[in-house]
mmCIF file of N, CA, C and O in Angstrom:
data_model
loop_
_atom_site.group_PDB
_atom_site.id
_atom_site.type_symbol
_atom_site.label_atom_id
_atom_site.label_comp_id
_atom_site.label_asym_id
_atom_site.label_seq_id
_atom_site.Cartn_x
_atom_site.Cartn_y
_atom_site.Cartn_z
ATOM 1 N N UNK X 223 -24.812 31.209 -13.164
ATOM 2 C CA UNK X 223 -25.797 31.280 -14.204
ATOM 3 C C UNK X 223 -26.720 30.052 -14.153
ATOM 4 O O UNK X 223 -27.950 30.016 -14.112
ATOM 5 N N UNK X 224 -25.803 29.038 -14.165
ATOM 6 C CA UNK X 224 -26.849 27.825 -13.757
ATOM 7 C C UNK X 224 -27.519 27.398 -12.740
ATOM 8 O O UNK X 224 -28.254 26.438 -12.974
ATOM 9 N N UNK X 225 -27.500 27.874 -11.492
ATOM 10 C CA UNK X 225 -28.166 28.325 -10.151
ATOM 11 C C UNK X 225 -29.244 29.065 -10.443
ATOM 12 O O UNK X 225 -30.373 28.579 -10.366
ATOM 13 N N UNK X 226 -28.978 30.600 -10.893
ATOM 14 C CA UNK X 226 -30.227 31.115 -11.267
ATOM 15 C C UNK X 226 -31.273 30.588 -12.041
ATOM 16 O O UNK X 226 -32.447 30.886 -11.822
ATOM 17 N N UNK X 227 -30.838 29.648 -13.137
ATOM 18 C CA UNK X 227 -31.982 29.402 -14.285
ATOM 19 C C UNK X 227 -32.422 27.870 -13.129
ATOM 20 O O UNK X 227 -33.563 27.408 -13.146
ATOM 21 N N UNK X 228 -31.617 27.442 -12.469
ATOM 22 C CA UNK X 228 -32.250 26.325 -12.013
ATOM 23 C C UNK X 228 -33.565 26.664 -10.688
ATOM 24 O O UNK X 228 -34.383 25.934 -10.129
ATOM 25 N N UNK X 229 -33.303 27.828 -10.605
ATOM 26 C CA UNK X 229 -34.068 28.811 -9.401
ATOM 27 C C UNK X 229 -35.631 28.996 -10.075
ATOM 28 O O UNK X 229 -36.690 28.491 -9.701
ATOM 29 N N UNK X 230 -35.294 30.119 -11.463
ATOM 30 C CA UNK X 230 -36.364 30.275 -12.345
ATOM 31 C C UNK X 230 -37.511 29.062 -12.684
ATOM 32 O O UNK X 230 -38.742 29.044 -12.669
ATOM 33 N N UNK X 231 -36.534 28.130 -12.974
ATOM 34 C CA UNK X 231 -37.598 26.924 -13.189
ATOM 35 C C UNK X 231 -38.655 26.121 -12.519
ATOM 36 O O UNK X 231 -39.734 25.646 -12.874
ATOM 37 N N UNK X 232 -37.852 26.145 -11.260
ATOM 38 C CA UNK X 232 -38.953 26.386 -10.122
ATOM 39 C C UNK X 232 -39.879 27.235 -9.988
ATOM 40 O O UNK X 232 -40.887 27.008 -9.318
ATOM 41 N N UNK X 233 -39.673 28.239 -10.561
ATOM 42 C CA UNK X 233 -40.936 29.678 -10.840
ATOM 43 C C UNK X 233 -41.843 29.489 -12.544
ATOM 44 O O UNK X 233 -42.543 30.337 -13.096
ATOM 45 N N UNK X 234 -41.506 28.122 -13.018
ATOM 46 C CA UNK X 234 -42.031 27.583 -14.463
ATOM 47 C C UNK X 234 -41.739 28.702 -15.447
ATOM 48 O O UNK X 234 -42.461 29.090 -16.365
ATOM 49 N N UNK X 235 -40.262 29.251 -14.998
ATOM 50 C CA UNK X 235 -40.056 29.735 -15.997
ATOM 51 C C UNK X 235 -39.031 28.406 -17.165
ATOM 52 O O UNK X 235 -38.401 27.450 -16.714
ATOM 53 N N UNK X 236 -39.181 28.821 -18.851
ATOM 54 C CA UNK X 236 -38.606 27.264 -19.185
ATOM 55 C C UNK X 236 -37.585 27.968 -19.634
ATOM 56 O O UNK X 236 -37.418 29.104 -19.190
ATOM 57 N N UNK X 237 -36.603 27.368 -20.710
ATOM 58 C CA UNK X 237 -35.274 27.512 -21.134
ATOM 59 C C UNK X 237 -35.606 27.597 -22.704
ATOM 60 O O UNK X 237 -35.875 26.566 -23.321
ATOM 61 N N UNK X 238 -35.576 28.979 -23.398
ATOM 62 C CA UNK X 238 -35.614 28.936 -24.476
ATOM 63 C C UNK X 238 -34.965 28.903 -25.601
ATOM 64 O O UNK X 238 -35.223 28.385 -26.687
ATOM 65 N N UNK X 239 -33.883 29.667 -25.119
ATOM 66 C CA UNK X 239 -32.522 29.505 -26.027
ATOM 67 C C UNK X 239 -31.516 29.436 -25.009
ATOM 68 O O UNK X 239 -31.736 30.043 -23.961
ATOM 69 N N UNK X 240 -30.538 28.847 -25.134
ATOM 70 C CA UNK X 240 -28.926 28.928 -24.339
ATOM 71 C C UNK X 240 -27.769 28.244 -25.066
ATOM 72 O O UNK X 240 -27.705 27.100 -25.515
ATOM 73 N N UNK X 241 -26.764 29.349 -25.067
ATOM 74 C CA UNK X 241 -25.388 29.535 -25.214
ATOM 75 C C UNK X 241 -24.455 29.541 -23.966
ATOM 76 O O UNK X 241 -24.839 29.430 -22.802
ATOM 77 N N UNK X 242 -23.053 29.700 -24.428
ATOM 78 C CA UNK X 242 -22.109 29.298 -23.374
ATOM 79 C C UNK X 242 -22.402 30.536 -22.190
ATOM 80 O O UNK X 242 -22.741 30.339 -21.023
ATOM 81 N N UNK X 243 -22.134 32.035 -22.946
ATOM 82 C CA UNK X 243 -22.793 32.928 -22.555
ATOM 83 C C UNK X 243 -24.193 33.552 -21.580
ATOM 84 O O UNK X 243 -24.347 34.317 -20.628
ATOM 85 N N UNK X 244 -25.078 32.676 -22.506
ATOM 86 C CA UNK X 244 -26.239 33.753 -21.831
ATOM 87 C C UNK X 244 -27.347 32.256 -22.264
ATOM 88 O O UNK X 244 -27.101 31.342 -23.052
ATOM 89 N N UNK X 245 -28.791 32.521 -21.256
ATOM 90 C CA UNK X 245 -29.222 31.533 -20.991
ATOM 91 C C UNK X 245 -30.707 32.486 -21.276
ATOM 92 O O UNK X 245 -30.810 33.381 -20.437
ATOM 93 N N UNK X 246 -31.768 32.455 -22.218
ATOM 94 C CA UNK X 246 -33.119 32.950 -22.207
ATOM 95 C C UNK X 246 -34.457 31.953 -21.845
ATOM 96 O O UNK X 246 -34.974 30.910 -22.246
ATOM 97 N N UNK X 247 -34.691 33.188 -20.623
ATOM 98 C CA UNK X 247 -36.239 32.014 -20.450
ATOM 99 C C UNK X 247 -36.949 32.821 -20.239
ATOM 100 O O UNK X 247 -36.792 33.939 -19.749
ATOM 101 N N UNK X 248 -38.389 31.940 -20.852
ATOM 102 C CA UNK X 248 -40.032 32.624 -20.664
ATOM 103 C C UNK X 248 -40.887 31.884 -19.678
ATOM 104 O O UNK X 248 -40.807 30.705 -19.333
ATOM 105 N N UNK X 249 -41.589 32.670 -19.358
ATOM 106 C CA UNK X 249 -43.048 32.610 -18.664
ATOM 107 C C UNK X 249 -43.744 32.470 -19.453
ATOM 108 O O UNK X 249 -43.695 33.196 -20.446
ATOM 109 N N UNK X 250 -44.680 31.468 -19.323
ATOM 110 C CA UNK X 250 -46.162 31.788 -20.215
ATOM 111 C C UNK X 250 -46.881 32.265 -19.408
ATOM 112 O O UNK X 250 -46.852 31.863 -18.245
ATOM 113 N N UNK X 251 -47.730 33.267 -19.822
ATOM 114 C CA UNK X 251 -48.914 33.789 -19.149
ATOM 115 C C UNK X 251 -50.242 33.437 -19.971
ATOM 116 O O UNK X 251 -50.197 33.518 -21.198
ATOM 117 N N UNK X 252 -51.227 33.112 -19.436
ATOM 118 C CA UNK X 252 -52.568 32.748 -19.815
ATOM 119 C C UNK X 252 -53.416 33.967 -19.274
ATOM 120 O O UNK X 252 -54.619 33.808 -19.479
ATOM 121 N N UNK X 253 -53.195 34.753 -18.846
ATOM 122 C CA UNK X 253 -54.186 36.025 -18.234
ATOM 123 C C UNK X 253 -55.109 35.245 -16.880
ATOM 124 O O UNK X 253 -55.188 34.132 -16.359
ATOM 125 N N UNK X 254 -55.662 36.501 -16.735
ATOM 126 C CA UNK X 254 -56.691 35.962 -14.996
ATOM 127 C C UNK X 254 -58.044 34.953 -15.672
ATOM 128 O O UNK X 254 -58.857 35.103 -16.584
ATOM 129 N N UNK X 255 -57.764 33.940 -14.713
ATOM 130 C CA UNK X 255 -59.352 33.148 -15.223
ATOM 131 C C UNK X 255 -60.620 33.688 -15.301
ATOM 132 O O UNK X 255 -61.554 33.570 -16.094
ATOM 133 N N UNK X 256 -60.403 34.388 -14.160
ATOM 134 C CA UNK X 256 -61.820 34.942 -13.869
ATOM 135 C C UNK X 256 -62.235 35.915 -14.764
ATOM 136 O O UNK X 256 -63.428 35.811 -15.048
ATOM 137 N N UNK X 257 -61.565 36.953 -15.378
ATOM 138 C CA UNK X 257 -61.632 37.515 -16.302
ATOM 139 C C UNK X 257 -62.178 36.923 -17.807
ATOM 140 O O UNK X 257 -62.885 37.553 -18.593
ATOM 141 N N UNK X 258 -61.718 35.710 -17.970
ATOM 142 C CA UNK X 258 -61.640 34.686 -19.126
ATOM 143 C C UNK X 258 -63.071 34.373 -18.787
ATOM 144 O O UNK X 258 -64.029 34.842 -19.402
ATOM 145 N N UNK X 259 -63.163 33.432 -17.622
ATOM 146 C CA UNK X 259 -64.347 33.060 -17.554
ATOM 147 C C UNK X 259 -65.856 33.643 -17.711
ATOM 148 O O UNK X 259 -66.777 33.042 -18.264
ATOM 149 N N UNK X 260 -65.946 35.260 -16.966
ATOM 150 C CA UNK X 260 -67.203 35.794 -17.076
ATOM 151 C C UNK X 260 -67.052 36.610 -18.497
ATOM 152 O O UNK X 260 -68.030 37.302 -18.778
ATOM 153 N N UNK X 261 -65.785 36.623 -19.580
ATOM 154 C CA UNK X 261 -66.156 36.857 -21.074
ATOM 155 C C UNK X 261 -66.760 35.503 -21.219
ATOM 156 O O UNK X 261 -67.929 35.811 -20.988
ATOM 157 N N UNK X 262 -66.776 34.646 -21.367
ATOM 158 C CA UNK X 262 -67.267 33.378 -21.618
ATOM 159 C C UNK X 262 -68.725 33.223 -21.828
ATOM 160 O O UNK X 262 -69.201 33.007 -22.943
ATOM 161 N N UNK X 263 -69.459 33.340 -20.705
ATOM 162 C CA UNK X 263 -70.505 33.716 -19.627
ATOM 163 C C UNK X 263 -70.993 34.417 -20.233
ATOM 164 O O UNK X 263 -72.009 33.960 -20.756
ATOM 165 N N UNK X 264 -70.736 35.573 -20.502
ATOM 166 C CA UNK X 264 -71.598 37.316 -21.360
ATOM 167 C C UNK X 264 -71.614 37.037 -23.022
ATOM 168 O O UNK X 264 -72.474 37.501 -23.771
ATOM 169 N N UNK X 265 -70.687 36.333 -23.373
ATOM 170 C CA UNK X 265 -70.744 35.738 -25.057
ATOM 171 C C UNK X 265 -71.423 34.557 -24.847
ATOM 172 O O UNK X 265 -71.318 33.824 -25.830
ATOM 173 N N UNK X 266 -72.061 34.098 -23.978
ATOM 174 C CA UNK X 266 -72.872 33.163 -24.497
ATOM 175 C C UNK X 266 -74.019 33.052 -23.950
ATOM 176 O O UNK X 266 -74.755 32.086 -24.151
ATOM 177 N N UNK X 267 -74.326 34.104 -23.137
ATOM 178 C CA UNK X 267 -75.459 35.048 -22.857
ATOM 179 C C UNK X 267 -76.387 36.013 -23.901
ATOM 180 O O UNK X 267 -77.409 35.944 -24.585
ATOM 181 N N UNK X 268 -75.064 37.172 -23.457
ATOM 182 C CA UNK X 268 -75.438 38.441 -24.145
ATOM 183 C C UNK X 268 -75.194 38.825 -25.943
ATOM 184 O O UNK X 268 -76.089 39.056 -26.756
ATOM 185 N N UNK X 269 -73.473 38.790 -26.230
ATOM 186 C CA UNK X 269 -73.266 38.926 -27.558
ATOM 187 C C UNK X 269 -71.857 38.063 -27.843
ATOM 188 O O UNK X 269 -71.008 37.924 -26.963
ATOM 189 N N UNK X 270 -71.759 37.653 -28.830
ATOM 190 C CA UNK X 270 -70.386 37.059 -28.962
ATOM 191 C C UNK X 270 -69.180 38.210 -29.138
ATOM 192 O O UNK X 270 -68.109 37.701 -29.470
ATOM 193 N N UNK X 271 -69.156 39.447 -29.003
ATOM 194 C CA UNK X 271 -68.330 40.476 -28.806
ATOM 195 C C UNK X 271 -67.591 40.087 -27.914
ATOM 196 O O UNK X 271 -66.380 39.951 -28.088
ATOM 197 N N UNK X 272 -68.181 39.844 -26.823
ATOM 198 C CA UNK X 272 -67.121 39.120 -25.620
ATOM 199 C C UNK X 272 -66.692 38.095 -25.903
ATOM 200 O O UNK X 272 -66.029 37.613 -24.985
ATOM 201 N N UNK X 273 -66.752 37.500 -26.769
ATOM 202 C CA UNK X 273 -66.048 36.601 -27.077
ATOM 203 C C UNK X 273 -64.743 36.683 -27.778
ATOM 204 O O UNK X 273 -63.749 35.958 -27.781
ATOM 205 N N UNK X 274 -65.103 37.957 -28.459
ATOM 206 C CA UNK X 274 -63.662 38.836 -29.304
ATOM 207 C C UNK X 274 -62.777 39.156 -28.264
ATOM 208 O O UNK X 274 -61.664 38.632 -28.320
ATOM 209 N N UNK X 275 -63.069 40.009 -27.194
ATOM 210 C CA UNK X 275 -62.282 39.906 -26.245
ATOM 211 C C UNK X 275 -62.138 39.626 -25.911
ATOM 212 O O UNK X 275 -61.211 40.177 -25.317
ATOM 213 N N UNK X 276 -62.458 38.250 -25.335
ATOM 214 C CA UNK X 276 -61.796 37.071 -24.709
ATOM 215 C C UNK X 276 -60.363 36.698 -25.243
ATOM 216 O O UNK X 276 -59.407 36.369 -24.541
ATOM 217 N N UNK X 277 -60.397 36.828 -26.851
ATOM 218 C CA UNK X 277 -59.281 36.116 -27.332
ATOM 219 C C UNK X 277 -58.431 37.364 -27.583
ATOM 220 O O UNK X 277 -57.234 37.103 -27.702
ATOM 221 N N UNK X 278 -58.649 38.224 -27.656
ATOM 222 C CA UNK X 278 -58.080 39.839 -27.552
ATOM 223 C C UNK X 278 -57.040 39.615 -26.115
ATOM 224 O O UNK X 278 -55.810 39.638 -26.084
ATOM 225 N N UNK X 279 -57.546 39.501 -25.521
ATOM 226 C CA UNK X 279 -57.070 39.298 -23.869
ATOM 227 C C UNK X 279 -56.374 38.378 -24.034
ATOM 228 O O UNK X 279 -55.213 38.701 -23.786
ATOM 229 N N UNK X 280 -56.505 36.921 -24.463
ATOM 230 C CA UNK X 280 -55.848 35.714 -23.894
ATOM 231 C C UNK X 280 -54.301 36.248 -24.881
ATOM 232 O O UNK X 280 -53.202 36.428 -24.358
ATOM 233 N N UNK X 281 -54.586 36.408 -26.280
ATOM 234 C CA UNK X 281 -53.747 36.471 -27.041
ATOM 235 C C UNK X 281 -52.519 37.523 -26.451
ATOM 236 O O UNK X 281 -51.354 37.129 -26.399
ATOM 237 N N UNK X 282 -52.891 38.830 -26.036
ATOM 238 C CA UNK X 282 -52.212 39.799 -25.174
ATOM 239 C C UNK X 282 -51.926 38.960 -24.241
ATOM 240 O O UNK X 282 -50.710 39.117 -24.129
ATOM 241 N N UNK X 283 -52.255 38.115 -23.441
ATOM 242 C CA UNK X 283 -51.464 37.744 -22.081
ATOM 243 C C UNK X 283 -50.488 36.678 -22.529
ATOM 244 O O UNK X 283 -49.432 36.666 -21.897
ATOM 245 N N UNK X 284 -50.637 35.701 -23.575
ATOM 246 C CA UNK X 284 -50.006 34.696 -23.984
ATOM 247 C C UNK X 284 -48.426 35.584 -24.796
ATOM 248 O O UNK X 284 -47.364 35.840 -24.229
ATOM 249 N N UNK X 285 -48.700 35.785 -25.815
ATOM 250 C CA UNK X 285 -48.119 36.652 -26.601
ATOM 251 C C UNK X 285 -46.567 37.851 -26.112
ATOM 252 O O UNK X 285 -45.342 37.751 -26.040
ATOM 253 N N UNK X 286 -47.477 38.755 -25.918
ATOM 254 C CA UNK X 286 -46.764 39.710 -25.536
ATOM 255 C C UNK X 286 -46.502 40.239 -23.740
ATOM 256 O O UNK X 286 -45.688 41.095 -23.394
ATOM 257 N N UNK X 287 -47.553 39.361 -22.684
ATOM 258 C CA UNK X 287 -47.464 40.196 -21.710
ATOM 259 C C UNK X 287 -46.582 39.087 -21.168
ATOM 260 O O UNK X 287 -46.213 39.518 -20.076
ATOM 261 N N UNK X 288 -46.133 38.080 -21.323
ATOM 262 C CA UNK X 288 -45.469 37.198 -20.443
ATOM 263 C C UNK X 288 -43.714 37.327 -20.233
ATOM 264 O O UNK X 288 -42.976 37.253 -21.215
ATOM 265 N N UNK X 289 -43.368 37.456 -19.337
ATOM 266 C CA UNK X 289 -41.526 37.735 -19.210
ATOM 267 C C UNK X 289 -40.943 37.074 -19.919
ATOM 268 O O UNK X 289 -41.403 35.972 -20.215
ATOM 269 N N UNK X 290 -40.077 37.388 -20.290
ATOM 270 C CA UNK X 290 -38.889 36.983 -21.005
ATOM 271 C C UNK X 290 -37.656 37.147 -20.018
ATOM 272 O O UNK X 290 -37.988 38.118 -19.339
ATOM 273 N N UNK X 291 -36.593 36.783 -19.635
ATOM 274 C CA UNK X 291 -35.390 36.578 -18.068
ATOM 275 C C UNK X 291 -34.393 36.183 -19.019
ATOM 276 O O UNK X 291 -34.460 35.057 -19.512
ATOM 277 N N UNK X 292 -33.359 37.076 -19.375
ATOM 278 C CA UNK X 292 -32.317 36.772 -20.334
ATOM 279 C C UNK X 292 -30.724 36.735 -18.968
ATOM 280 O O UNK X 292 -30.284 37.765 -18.458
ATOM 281 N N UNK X 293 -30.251 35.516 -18.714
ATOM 282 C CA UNK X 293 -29.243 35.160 -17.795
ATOM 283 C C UNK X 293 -27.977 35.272 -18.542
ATOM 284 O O UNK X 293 -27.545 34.437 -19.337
ATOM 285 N N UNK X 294 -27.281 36.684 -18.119
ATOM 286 C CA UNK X 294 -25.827 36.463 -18.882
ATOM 287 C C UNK X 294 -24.529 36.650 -17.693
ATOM 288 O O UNK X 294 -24.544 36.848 -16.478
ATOM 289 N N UNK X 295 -23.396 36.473 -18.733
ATOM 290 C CA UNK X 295 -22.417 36.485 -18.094
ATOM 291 C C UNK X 295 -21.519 37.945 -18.532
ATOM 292 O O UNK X 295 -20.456 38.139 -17.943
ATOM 293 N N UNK X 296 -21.879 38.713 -19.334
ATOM 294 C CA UNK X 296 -21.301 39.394 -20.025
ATOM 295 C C UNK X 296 -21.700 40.865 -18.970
ATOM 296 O O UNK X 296 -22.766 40.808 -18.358
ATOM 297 N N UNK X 297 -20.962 41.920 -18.830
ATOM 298 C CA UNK X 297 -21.468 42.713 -18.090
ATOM 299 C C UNK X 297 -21.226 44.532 -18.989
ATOM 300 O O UNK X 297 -21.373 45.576 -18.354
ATOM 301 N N UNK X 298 -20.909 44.506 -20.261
ATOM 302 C CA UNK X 298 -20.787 45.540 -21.221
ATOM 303 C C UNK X 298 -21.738 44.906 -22.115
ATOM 304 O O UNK X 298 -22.058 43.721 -22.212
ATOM 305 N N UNK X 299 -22.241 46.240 -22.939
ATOM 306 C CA UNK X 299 -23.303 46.194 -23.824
ATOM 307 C C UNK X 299 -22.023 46.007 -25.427
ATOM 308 O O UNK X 299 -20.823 46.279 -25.460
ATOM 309 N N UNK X 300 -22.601 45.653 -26.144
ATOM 310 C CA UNK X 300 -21.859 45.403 -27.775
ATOM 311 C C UNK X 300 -21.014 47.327 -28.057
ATOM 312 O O UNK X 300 -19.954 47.702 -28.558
ATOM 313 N N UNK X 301 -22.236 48.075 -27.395
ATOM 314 C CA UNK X 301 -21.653 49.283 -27.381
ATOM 315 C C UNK X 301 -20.670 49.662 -26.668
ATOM 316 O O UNK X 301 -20.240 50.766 -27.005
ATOM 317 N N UNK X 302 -20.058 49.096 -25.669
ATOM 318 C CA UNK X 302 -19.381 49.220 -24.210
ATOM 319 C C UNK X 302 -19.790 49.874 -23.039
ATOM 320 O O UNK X 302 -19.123 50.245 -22.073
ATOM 321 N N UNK X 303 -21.699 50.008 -23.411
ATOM 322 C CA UNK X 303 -22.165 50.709 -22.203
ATOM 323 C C UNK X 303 -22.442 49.327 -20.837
ATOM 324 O O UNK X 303 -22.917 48.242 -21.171
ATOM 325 N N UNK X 304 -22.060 49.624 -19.378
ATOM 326 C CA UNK X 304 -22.746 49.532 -18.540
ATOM 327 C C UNK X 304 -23.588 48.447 -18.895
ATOM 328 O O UNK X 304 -23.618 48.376 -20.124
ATOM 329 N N UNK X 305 -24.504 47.294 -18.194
ATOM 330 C CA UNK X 305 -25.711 46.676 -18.298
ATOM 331 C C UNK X 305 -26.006 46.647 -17.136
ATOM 332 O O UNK X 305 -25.429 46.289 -16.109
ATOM 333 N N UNK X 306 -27.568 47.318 -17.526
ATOM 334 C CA UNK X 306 -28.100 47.199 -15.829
ATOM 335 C C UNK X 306 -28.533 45.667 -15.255
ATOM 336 O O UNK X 306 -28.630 44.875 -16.193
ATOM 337 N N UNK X 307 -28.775 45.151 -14.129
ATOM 338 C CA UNK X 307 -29.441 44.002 -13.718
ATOM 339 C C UNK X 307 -30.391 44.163 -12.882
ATOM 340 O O UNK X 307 -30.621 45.107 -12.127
ATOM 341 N N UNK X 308 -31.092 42.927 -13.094
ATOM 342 C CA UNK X 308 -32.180 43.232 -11.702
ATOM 343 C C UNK X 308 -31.818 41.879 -11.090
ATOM 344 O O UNK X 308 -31.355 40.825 -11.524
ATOM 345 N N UNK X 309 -32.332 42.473 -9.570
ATOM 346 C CA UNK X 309 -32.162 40.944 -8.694
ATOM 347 C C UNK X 309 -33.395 40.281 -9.049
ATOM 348 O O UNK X 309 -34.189 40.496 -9.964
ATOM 349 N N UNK X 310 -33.377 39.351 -8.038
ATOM 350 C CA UNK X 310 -34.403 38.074 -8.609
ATOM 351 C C UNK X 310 -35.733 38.303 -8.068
ATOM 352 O O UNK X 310 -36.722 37.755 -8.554
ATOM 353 N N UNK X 311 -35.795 39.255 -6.877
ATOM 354 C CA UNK X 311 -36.864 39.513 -6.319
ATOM 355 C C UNK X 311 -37.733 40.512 -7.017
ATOM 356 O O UNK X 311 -38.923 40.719 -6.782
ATOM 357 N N UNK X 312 -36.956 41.123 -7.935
ATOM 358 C CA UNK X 312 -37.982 42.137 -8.901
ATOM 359 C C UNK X 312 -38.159 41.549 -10.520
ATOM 360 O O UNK X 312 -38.495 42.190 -11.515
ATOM 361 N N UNK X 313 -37.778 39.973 -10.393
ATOM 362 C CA UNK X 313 -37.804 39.220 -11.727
ATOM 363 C C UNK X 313 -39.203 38.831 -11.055
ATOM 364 O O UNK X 313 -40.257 39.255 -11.530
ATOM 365 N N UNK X 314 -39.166 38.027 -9.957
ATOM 366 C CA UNK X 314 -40.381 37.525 -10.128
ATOM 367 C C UNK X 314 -41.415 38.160 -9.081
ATOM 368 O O UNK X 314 -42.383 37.511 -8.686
ATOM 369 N N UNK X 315 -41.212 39.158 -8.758
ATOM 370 C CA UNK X 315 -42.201 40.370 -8.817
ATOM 371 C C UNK X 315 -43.050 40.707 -10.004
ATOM 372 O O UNK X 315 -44.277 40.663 -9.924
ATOM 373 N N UNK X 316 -42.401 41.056 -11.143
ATOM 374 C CA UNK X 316 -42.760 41.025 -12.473
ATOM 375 C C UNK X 316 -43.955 40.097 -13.130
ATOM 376 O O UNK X 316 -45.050 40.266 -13.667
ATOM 377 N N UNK X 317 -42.792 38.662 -12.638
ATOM 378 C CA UNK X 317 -43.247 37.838 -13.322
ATOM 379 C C UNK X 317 -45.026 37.462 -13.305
ATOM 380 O O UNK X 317 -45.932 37.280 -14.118
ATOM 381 N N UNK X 318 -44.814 37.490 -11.801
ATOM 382 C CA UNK X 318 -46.192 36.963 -11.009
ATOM 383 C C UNK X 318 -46.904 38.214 -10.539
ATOM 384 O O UNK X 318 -47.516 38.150 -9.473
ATOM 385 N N UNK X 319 -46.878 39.770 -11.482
ATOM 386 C CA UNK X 319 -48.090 40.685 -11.278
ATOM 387 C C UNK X 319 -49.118 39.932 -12.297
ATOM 388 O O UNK X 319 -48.855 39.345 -13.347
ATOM 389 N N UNK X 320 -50.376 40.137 -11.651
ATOM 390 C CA UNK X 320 -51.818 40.206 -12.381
ATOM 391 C C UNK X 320 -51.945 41.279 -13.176
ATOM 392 O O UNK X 320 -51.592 42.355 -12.695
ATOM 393 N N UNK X 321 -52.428 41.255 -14.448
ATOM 394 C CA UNK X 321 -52.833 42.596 -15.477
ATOM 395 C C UNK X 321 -53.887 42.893 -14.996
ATOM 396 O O UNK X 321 -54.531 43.836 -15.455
#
């Protein structure tokens, strides 16, 4: 468990909560610059609308689109179902797609 999260961190993923158990870490995502940048550009051109979406966007990429990598040791659900896993190559597959 501590191999993996020491792996993640190298991928800037950080350490958000951890127990003896299970170890949670996030990604921050900031969204694509370039995207950011030419809203920028057109709101201070054209209309400040793009500027709404600018923060529409950043807030979605910050917020909600960035991984969350929950490291446990436990391999039954509270229900006694099964828990699936993923290897690490489809964690940070994930991690590091572009929206």
């Amino acid at each position: 468990m501590e191999k993996i999260s020491e792996e993640l961190s190298q991928k800037k993923f950080k350490i958000v909560q951890q127990e003896n158990h299970y170890i949670l870490m996030r990604k921050r995502r900031y969204g694509n610059i370039l995207i950011q940048a030419i809203c920028l550009i057109l709101a201070l051109s054209v209309s400040w609308v793009f500027l709404i979406i600018n923060i529409v966007y950043f807030s979605y990429s910050f917020l909600w689109a960035s991984p969350n990598v929950l490291i446990t040791t436990e391999k039954v659900s509270e229900e006694g179902e099964p828990l699936e896993f993923s290897n690490m190559d489809e964690i940070l597959e994930k991690a590091n797609a572009i929206l």
